[in-house]
Coordinates of C-alpha atoms and ligand atoms in Angstrom, one line a residue:
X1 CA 0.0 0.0 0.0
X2 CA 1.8 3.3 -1.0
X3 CA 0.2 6.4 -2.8
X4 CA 3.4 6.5 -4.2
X5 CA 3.5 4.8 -7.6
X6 CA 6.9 4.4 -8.7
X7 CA 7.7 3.1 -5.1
X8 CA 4.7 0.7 -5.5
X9 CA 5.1 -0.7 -8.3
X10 CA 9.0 -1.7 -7.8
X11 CA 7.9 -3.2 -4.5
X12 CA 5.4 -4.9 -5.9
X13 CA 7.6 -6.5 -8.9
X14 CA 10.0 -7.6 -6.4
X15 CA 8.2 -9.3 -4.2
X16 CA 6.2 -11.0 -7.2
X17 CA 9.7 -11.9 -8.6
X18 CA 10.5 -13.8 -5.5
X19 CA 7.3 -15.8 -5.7
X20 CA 5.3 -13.7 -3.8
X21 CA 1.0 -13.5 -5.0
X22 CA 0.7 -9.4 -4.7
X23 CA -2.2 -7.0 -4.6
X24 CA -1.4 -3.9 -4.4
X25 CA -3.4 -0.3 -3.4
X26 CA -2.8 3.7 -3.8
X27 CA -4.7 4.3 -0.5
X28 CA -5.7 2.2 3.1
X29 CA -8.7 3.6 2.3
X30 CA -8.9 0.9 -1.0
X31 CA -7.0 -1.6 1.0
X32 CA -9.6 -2.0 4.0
X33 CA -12.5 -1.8 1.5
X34 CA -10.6 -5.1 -0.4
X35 CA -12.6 -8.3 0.6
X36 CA -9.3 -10.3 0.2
X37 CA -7.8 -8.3 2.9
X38 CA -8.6 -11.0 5.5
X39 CA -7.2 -13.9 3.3
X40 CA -3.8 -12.0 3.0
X41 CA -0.3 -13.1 4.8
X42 CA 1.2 -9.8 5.0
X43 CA 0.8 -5.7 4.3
X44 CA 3.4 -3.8 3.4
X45 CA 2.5 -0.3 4.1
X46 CA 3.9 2.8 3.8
X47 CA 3.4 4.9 6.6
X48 CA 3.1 8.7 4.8
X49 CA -0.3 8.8 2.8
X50 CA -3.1 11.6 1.9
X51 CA -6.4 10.2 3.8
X52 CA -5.5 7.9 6.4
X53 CA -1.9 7.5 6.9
X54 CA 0.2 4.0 7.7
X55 CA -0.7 4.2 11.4
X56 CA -4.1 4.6 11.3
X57 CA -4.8 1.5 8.9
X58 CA -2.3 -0.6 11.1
X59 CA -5.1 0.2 14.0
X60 CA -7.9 -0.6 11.7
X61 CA -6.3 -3.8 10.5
X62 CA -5.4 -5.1 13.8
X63 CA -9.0 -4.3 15.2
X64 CA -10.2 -6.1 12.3
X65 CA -8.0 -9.3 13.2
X66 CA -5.4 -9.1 16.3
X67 CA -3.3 -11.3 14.3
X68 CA -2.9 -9.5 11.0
X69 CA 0.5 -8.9 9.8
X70 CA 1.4 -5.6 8.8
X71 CA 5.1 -4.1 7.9
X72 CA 5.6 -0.1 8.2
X73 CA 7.8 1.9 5.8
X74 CA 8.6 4.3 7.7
X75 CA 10.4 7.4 7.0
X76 CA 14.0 7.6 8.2
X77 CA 15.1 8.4 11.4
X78 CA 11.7 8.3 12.7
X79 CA 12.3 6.5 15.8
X80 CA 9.3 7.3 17.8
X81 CA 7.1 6.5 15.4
X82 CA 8.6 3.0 14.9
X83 CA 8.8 2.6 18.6
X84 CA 4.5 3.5 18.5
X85 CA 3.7 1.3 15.3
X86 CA 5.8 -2.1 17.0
X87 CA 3.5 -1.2 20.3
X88 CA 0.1 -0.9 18.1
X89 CA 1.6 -4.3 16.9
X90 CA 3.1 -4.0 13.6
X91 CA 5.3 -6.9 13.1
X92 CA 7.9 -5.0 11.4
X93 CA 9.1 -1.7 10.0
X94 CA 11.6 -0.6 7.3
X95 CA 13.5 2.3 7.1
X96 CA 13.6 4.3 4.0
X97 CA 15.3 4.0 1.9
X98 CA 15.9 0.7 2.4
X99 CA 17.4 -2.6 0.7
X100 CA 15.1 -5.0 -1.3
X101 CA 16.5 -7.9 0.9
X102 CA 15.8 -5.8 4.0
X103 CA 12.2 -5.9 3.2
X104 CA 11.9 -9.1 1.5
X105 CA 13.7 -11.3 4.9
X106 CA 10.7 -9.2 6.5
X107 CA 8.3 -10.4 4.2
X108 CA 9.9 -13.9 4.5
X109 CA 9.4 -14.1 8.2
X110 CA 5.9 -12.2 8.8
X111 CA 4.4 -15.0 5.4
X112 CA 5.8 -17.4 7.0
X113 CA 4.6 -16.7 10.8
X114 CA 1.0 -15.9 9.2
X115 CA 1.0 -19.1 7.8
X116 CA 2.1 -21.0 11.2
X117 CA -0.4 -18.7 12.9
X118 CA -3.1 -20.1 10.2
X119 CA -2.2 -23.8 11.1
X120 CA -2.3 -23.3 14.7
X121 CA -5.9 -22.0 14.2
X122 CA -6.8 -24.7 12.0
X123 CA -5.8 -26.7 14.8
X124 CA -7.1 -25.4 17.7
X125 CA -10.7 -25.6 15.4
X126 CA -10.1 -28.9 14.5
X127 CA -9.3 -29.9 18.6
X128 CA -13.0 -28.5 19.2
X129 CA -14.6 -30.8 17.0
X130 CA -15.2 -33.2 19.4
X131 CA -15.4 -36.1 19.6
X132 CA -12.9 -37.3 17.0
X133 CA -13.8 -39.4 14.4
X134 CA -13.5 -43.4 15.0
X135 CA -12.6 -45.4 11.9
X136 CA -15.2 -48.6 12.4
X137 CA -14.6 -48.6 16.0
X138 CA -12.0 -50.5 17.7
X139 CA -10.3 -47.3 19.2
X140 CA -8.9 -46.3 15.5
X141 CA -8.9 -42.7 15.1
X142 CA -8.2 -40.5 11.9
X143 CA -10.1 -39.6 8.7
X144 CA -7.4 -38.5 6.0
X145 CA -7.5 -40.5 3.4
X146 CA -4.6 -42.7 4.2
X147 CA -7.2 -44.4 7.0
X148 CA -9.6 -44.7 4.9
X149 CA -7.9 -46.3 2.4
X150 CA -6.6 -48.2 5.5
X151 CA -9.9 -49.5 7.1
X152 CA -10.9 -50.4 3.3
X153 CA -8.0 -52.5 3.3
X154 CA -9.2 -54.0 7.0
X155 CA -12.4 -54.8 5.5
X156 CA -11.3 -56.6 2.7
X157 CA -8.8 -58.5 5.1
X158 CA -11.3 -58.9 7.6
X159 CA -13.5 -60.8 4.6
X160 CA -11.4 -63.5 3.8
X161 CA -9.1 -66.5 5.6
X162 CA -5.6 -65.3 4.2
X163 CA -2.9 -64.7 6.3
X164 CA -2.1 -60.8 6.1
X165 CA 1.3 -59.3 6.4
X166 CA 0.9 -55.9 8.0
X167 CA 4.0 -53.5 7.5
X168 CA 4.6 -50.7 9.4
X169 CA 7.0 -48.3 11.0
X170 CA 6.9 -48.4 15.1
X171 CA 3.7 -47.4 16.5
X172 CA 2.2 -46.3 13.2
X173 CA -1.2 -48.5 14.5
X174 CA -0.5 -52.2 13.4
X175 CA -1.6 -54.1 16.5
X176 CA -5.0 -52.3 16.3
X177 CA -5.0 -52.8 12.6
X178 CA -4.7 -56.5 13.5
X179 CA -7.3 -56.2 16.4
X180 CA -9.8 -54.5 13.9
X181 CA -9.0 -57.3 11.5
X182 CA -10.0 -60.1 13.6
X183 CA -12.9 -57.8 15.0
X184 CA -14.4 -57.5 11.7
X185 CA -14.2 -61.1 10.7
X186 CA -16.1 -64.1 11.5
X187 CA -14.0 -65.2 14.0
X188 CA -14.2 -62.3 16.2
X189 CA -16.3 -64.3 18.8
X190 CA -13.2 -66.2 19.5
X191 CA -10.0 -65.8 20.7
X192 CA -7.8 -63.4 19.6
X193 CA -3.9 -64.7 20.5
X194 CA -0.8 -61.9 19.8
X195 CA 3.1 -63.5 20.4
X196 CA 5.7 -61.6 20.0
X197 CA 8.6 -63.0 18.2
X198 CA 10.8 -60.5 19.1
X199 CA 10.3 -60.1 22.8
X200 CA 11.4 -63.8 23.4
X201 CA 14.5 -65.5 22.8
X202 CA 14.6 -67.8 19.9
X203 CA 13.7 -71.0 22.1
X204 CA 11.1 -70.1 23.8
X205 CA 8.8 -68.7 20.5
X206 CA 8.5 -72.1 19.5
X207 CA 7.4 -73.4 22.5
X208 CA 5.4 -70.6 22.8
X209 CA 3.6 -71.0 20.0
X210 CA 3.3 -74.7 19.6
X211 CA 3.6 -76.1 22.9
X212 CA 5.4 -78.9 24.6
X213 CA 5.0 -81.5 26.9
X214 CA 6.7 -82.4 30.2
X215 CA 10.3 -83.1 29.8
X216 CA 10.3 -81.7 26.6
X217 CA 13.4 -79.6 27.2
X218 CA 15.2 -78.7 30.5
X219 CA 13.4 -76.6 32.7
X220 CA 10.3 -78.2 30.6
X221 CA 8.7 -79.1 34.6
X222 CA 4.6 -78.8 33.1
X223 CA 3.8 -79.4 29.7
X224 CA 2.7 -76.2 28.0
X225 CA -0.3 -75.3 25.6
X226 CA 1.4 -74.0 22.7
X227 CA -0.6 -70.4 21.4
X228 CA -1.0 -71.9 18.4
X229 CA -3.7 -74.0 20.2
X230 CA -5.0 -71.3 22.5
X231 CA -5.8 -69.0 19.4
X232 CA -7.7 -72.3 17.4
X233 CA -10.6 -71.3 16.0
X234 CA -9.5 -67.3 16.2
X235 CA -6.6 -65.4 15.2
X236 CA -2.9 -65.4 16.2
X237 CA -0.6 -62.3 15.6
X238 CA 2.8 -62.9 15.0
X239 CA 4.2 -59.4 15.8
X240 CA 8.0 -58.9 14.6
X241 CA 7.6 -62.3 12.4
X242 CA 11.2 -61.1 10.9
X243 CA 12.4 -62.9 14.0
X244 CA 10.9 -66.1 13.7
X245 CA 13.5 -69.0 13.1
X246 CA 13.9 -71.3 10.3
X247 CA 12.6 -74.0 11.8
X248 CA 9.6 -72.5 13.7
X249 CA 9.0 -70.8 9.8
X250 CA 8.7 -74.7 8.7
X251 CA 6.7 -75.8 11.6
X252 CA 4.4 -72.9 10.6
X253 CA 3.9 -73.4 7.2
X254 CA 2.8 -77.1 8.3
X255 CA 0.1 -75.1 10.8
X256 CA -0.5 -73.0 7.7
X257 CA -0.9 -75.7 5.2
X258 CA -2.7 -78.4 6.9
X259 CA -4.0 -77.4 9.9
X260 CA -1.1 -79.6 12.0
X261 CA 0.8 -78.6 15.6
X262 CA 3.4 -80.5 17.4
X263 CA 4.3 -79.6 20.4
X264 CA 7.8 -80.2 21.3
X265 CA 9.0 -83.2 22.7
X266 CA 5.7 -85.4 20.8
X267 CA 4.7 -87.0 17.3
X268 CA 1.2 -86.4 18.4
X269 CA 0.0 -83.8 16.0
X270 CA -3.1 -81.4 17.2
X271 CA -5.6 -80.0 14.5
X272 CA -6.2 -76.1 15.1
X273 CA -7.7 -74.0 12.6
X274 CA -5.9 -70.8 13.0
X275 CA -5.8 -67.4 10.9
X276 CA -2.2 -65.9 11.2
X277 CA -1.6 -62.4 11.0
X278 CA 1.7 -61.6 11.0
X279 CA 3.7 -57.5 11.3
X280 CA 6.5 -55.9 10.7
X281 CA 9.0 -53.3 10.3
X282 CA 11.4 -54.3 8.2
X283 CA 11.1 -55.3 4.1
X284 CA 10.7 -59.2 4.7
X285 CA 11.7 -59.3 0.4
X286 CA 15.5 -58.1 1.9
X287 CA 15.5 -60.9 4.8
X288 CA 14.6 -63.1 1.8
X289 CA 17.1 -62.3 -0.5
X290 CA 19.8 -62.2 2.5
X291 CA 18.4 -65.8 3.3
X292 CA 17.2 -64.5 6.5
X293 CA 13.9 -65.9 5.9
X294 CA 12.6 -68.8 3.7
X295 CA 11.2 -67.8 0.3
X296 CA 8.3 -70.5 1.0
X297 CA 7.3 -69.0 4.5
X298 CA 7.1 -65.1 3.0
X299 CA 4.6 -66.2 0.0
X300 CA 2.6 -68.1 2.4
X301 CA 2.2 -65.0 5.4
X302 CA 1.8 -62.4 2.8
X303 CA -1.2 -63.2 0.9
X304 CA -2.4 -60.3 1.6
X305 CA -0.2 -57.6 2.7
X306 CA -1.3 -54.5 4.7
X307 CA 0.8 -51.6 4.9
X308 CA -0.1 -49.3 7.9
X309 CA 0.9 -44.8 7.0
X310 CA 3.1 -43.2 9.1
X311 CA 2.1 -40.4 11.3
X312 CA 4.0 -37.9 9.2
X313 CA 2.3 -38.9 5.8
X314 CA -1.4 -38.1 7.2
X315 CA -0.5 -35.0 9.1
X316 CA -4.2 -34.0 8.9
X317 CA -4.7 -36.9 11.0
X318 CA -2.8 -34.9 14.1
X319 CA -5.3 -32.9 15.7
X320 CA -7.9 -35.6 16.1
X321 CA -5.4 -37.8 17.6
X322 CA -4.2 -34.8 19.2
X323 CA -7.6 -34.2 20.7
X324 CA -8.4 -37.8 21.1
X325 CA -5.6 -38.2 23.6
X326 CA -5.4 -35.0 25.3
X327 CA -9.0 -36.0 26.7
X328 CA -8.5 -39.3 27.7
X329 CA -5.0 -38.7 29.4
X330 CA -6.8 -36.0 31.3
X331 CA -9.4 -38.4 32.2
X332 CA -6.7 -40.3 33.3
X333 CA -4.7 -38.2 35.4
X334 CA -8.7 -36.5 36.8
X335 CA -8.1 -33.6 35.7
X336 CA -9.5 -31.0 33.3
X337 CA -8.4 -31.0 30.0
X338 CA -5.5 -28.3 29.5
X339 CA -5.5 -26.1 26.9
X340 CA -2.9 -26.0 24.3
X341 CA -0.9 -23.1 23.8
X342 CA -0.4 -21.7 20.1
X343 CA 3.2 -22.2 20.3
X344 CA 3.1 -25.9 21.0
X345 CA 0.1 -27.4 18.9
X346 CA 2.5 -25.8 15.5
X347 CA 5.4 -28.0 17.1
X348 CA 2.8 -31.1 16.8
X349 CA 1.6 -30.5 13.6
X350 CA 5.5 -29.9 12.5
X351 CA 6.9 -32.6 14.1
X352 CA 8.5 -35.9 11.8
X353 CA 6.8 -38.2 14.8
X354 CA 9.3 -41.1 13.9
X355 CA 7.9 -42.6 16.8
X356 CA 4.6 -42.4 15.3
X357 CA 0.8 -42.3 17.3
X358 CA 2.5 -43.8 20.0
X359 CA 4.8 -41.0 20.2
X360 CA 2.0 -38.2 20.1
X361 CA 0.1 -40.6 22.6
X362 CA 3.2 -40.0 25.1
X363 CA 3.7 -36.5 24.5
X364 CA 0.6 -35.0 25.0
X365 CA 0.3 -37.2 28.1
X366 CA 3.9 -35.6 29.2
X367 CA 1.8 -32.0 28.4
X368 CA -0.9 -32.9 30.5
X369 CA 0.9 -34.4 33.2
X370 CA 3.1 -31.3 33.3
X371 CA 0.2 -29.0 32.7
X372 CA -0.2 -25.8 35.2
X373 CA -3.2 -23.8 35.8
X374 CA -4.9 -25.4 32.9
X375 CA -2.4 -25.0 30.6
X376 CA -0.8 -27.8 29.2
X377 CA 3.0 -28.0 29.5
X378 CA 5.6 -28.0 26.8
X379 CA 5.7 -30.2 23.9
X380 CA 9.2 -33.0 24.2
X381 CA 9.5 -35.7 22.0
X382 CA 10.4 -39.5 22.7
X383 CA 14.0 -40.3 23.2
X384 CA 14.6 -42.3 20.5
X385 CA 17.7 -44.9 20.3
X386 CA 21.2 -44.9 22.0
X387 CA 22.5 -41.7 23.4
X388 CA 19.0 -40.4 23.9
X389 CA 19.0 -38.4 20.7
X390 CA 16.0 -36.1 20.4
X391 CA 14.7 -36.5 17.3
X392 CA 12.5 -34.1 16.8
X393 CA 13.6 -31.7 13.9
X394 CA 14.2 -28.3 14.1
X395 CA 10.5 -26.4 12.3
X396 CA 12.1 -25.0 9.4
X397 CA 13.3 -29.0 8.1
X398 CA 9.8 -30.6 8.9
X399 CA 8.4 -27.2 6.6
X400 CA 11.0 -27.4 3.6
X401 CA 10.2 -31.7 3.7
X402 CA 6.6 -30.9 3.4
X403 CA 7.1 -27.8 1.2
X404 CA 9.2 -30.7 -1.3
X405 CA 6.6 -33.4 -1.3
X406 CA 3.5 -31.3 -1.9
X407 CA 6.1 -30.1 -4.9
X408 CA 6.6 -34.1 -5.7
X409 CA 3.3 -34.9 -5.6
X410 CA 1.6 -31.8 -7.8
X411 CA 4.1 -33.0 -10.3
X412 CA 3.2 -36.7 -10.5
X413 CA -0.3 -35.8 -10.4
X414 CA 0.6 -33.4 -13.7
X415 CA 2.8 -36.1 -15.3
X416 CA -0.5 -38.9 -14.5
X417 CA -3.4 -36.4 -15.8
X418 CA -1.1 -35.3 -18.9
X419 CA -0.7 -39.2 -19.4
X420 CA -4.2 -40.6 -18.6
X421 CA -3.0 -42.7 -16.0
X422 CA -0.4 -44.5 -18.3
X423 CA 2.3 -45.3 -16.3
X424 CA 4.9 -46.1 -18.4
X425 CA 4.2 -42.5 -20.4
X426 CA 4.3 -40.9 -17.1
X427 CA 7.8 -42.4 -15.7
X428 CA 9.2 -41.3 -19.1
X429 CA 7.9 -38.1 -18.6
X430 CA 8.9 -37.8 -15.2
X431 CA 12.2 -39.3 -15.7
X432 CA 11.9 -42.0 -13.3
X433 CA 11.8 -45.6 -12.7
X434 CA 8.8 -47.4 -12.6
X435 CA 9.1 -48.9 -9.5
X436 CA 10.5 -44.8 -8.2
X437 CA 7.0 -44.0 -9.5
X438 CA 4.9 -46.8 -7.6
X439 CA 6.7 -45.7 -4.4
X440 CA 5.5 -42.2 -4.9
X441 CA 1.8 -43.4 -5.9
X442 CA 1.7 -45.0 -2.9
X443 CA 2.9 -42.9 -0.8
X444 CA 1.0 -39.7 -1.8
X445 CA -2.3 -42.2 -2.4
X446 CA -2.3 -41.1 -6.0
X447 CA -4.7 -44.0 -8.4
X448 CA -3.8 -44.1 -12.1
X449 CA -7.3 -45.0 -12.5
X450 CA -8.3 -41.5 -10.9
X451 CA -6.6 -40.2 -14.3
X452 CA -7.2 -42.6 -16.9
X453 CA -9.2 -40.5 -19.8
Ligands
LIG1 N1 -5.2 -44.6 14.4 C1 -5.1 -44.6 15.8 N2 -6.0 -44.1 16.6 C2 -5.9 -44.1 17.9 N3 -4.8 -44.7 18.5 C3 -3.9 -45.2 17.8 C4 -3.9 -45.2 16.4 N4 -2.8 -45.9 15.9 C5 -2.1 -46.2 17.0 N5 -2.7 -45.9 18.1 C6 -2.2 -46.1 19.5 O1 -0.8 -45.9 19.4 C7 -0.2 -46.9 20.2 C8 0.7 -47.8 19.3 O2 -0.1 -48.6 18.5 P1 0.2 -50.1 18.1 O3 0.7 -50.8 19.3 O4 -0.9 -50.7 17.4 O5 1.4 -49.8 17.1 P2 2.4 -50.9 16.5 O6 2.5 -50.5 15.0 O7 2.0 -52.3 16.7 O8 3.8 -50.6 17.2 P3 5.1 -51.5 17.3 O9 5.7 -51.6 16.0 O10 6.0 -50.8 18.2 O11 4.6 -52.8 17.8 C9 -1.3 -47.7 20.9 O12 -1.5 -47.1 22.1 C10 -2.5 -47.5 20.0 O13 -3.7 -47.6 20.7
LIG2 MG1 2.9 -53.8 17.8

């Protein structure tokens, strides 16, 4: 805003240069008359005008909306009325005559803060819409796409017998995925067994999951009902099945193939009729090829294969969880629940979370256990892996990552529509494998049917 035309316009091509959208005005009087006034990041507005002057619309502007963003160009040497504008609550002021960059770093930072400010408020709406959406029941919350295309995926699983491999970082949700599985399908009046392969040593998973009798093994004082037999007629999760041994993998496939346990230490076979669901971490094709696991055992778990989002891909997802967890871990602890401030629901919604829900479960029970005067307290991230790293990233990464994938995916989405959903058209195009290009599909939920023409 400047009634000066010359000045005006070179602003104006400079910040559009840098990538800036701009409208620009002759008067505030034009300016505060604009509908799209709300709806803007930043003013940049000269202080000396005919009608009402710099000051005056930086009073209007901020009674309009406390949080509106304006920058002062101020004449030089004026330091009183710099000193007044910052206390009305201009974020910035330049001195004339000043530097492009000058301007432009202010700029930069005020977009930049509006934009944060815009998240946080997104947030704190989202937090009010109570109570968070529950995918199907069984405690699953979240409605980006990602989960829906998730409990889709559940549904089908939960329809047939196969065994399902479900793949997912740490706490990304693959236990409940598993729980909602077996809830869903016809089994889910019986039992529903989980071992973990990882939490025992090697030894005791087999006789864990298939049992043994008395004398078995030293230390074998009782015999044992293997899990395998506890979980007959239900489901049994194999959590971590990277870990399982070779010869538990063949013993399984025979459970798998016909139906057939032996406990240790006998030849006398039991029948159980068992769906196995299996998770993990790690790409099981890599244990394969490193001979880590038998070729036979992966085809067989991984019928159908599940693979559960992490936290960082379905950011939307945040503030229900967010809100889901804030109330039940002040339910928990009887209190009421805190309030967030600003500063700290941004951090969530910034953070990589490469501890996944889990992670954001902790935290925000860390917030309310630390919260004062009903205000939660700060946001701290797990400790993740040896020397206690903290691994949450500093803001400005998490925003250039997301910044670069919304990038990444607009331009797949182009290369797909300019294709019709031919992929081999659209690699070329792209300049990518085929298999790069599945990985991003996937990953940014893009269908090539969704394109075809
Ligand atoms: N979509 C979700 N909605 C609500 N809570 C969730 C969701 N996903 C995960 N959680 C919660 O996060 C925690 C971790 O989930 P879960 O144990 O299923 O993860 P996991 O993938 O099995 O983790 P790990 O790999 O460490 O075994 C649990 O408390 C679970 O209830
Ligand atoms: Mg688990």
């Amino acid at each position: 805003v400047d009634d000066d035309e010359a000045a005006r316009l070179s602003i104006a091509q400079m910040l559009m240069l840098r990538g800036f959208t701009v409208e620009s005005f002759s008067s505030a009087e034009t300016t505060l008359a604009w509908p799209g006034l709300r709806d803007a990041a930043c003013v940049v507005c000269d202080v000396k005008m005919p009608g009402l002057d710099g000051e005056e619309f930086l009073a209007e502007a901020k009674r309009r909306d406390p949080a509106a963003m304006v920058i002062l160009i101020t004449g030089h040497g004026d330091v009183p009325m710099a000193v007044r504008c910052l206390k009305a609550g201009a974020y910035d002021f330049v001195e004339k005559p000043f530097e492009d960059e000058v301007l432009l770093a202010s700029v930069g930072r005020a977009v930049e803060r509006a934009e944060l400010q815009r998240e946080s408020k997104e947030l704190r709406r989202q937090l009010q819409l109570l109570p968070p959406i529950e995918l199907g029941a069984f405690g699953m919350i979240g409605r980006s796409r990602l989960m829906q295309e998730l409990w889709e995926q559940i549904e089908i699983a939960a329809r047939s017998a196969a065994p399902v491999l479900i793949v997912g970082e740490t706490g990304t949700g693959k236990e409940l995925v598993a729980r909602a599985i077996h809830g869903r399908s016809d089994r889910s009046g019986r039992p529903f067994v989980a071992v973990n392969a990882g939490g025992l040593p090697e030894s005791m998973v087999e006789s864990e999951l298939f049992g043994h009798v008395r004398g078995a093994f030293t230390g074998a004082d009782a015999k044992r009902e293997g899990r395998l037999v506890t979980a007959s007629g239900g489901t049994l999760l194999l959590d971590e099945v990277e870990c399982i041994s070779a010869s538990a993998q063949v013993k399984l496939l025979r459970v798998l193939e016909d139906g057939e346990v032996y406990p240790l230490g006998t030849d006398r076979l039991r029948k159980v009729d068992v769906r196995l669901l299996a998770t993990t971490k790690i790409d099981l094709k890599e244990q394969v090829r490193l001979d880590l696991m038998r070729e036979d055992f992966f085809h067989r778990i991984m019928v159908l294969s599940i693979t559960v989002p992490p936290l960082r891909q379905r950011r939307e997802d945040i503030p229900l969880l967010t809100a889901h967890f804030l109330k039940s871990a002040a339910a928990r602890n009887g209190i009421a629940v805190p309030e967030i401030p600003e500063e700290t629901l941004s951090r969530l919604l910034q953070c990589d979370w490469p501890g996944n829900v889990r992670e954001l479960r902790n935290s925000v029970e860390r917030m309310v256990i630390t919260a004062r005067k009903g205000v939660a307290g700060p946001f701290t991230a797990d400790q993740e892996g040896e020397g206690g790293r903290l691994i949450s990233l500093p803001p400005s990464s998490g925003r250039l990552r997301d910044e670069m994938e919304r990038t990444e995916k607009h331009v797949i989405e182009m290369a797909l529509r300019e294709s019709g959903g031919r992929l081999s058209t659209a690699c070329l195009a792209l300049g990518i494998s085929r298999r790069a290009l599945y990985e991003r599909m996937k990953k940014y939920a893009l269908k090539k049917e969704e394109y075809r023409d």
